[in-house]
GROMACS .gro file of C-alpha atoms in nm:
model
  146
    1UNK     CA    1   3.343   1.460  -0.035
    2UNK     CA    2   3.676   1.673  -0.049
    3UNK     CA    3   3.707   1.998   0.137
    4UNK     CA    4   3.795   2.246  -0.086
    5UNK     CA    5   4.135   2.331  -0.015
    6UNK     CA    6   4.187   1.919  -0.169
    7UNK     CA    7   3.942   1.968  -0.421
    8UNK     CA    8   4.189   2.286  -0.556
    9UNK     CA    9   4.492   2.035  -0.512
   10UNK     CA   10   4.368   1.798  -0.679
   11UNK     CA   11   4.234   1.998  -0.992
   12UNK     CA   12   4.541   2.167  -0.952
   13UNK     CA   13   4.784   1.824  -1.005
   14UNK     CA   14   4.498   1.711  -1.253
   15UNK     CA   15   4.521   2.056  -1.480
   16UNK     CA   16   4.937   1.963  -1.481
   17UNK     CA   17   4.925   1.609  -1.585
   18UNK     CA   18   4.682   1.737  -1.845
   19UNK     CA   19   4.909   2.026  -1.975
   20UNK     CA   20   5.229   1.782  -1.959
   21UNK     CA   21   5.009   1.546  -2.171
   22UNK     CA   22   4.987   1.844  -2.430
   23UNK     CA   23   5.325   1.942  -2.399
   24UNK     CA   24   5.481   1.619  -2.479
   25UNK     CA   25   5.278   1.566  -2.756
   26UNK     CA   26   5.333   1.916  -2.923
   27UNK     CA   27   5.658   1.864  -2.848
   28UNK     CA   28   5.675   1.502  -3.040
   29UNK     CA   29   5.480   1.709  -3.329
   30UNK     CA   30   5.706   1.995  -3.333
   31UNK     CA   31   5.993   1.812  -3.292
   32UNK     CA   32   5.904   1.585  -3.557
   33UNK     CA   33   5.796   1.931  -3.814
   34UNK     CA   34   6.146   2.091  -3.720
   35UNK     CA   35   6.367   1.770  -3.722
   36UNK     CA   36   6.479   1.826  -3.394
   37UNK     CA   37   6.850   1.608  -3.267
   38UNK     CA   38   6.678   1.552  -2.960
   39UNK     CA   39   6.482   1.693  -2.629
   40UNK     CA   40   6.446   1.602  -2.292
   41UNK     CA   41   6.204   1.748  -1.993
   42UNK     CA   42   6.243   1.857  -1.648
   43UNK     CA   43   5.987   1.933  -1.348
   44UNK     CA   44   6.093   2.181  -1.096
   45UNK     CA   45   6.019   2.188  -0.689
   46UNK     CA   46   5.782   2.478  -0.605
   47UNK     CA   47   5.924   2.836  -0.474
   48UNK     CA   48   5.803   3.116  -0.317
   49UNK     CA   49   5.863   3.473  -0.458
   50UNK     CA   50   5.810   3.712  -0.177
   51UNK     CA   51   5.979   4.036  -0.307
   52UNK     CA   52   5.937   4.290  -0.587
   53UNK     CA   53   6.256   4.399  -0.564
   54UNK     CA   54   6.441   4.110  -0.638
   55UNK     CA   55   6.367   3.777  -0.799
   56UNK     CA   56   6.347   3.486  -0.663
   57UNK     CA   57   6.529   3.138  -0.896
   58UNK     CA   58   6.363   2.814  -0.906
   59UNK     CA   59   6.667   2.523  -0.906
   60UNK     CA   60   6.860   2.527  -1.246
   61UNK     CA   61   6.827   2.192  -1.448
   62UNK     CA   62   7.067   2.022  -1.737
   63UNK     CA   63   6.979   1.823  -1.947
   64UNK     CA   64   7.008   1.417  -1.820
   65UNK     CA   65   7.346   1.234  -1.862
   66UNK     CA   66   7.196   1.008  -2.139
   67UNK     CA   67   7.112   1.335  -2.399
   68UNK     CA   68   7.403   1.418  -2.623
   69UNK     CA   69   7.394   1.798  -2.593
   70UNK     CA   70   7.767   1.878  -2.565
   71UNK     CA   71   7.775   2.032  -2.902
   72UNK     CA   72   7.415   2.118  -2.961
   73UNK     CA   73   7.285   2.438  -2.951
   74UNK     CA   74   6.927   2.511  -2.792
   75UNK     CA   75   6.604   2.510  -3.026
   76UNK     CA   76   6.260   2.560  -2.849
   77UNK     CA   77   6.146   2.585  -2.503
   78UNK     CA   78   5.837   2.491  -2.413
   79UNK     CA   79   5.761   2.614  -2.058
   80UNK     CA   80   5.488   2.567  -1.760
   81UNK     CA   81   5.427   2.705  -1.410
   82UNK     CA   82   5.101   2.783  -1.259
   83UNK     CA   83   5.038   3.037  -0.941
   84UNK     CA   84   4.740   3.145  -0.793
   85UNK     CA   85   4.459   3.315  -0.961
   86UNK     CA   86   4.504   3.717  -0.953
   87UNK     CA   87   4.873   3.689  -0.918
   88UNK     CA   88   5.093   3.932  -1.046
   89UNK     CA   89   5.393   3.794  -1.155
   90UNK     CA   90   5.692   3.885  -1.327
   91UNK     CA   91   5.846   3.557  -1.463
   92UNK     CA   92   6.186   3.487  -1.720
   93UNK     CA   93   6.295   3.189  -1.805
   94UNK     CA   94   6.730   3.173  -1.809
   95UNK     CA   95   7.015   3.059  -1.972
   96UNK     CA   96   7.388   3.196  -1.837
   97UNK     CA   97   7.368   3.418  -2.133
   98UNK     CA   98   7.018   3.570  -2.121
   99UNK     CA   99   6.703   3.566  -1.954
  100UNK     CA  100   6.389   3.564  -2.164
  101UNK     CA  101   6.045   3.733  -2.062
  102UNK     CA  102   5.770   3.496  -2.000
  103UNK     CA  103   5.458   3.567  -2.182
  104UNK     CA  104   5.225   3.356  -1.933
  105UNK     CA  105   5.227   3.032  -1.739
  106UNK     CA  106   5.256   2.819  -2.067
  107UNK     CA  107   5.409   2.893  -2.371
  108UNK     CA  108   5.704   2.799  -2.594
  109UNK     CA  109   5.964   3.022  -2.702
  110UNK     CA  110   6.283   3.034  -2.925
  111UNK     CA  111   6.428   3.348  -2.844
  112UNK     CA  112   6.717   3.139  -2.661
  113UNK     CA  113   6.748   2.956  -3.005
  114UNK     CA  114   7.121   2.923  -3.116
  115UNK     CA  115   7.305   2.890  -2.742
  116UNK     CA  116   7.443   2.613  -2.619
  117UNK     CA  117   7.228   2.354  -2.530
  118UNK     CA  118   7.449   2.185  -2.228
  119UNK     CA  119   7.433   2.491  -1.988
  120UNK     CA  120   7.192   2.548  -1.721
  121UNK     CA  121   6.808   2.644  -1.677
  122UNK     CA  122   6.640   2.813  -1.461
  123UNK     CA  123   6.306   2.968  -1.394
  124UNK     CA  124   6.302   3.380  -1.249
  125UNK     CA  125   6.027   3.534  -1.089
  126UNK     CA  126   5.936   3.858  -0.915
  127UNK     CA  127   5.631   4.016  -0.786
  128UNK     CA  128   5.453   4.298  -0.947
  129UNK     CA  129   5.489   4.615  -0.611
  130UNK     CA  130   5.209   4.534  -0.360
  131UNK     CA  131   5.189   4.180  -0.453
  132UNK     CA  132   5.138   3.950  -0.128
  133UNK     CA  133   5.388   3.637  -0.158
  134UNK     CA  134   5.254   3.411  -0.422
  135UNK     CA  135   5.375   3.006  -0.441
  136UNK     CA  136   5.442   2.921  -0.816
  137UNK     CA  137   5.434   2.553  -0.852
  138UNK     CA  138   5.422   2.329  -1.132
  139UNK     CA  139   5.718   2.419  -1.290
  140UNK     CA  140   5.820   2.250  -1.627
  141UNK     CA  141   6.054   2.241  -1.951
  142UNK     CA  142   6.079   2.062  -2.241
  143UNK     CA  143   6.365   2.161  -2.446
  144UNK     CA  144   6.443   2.080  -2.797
  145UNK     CA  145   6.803   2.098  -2.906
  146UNK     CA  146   6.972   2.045  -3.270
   0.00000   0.00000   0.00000
């Protein structure tokens, strides 16, 4: 029998695989439906946002050397993080030209539809005031690009 801090881990990695599952296959469905160039994915390390004053960036990603995004322009972002239940979190998900509001911990958005697809993502967050630190982990993109 687990103790429960494993049993939360492991539902935890369990309810990720699960929800990458679903991801990739909307993705392949969406992509398909809007005749997408390409896409590619990325998983981000963990972070913790401690402050509700500032925000705190996860690592920014590019898309892999073997995508041909030099003169594509971004589509849809599909996005995931998880944190702990009750957490208040701020969240924003950024290119160099604008950050974008995260609805919740999974979603997809287009509101950075149109920039260029070659520059840098990254992940913001920043706790609601009174918030105790709070470890988002679980962070993941799949990006569609024309």
């Amino acid at each position: 029998m687990l103790s429960w801090p494993l049993r939360l881990i492991y539902t935890a990695v369990l309810s990720v695989l699960i929800a990458l599952s679903v991801l990739i296959a909307l993705t392949v469905l969406i992509g398909n439906a809007q005749a997408a160039t390409g896409s590619w994915s990325s998983q981000l390390p963990g972070l913790m946002v401690a402050m509700s004053d500032r925000a705190s960036a996860s690592q920014t990603v590019t898309a892999p050397k073997g995508a041909n995004v030099q003169a594509g322009q971004l589509e849809r972002i599909h996005w995931q993080f998880q944190h702990p239940p009750g957490a208040q979190l701020n969240a924003w998900l950024c290119h160099p030209e604008q950050c974008v509001a995260l609805t919740g911990m999974r979603g997809s958005t287009t509101a950075l539809a149109g920039r260029t697809a070659n520059a840098p993502l990254h992940f913001r967050f920043s706790l609601s005031p009174g918030q105790r630190p709070v470890r988002v982990q679980g962070l993941q993109m799949i990006v569609n690009y024309q």
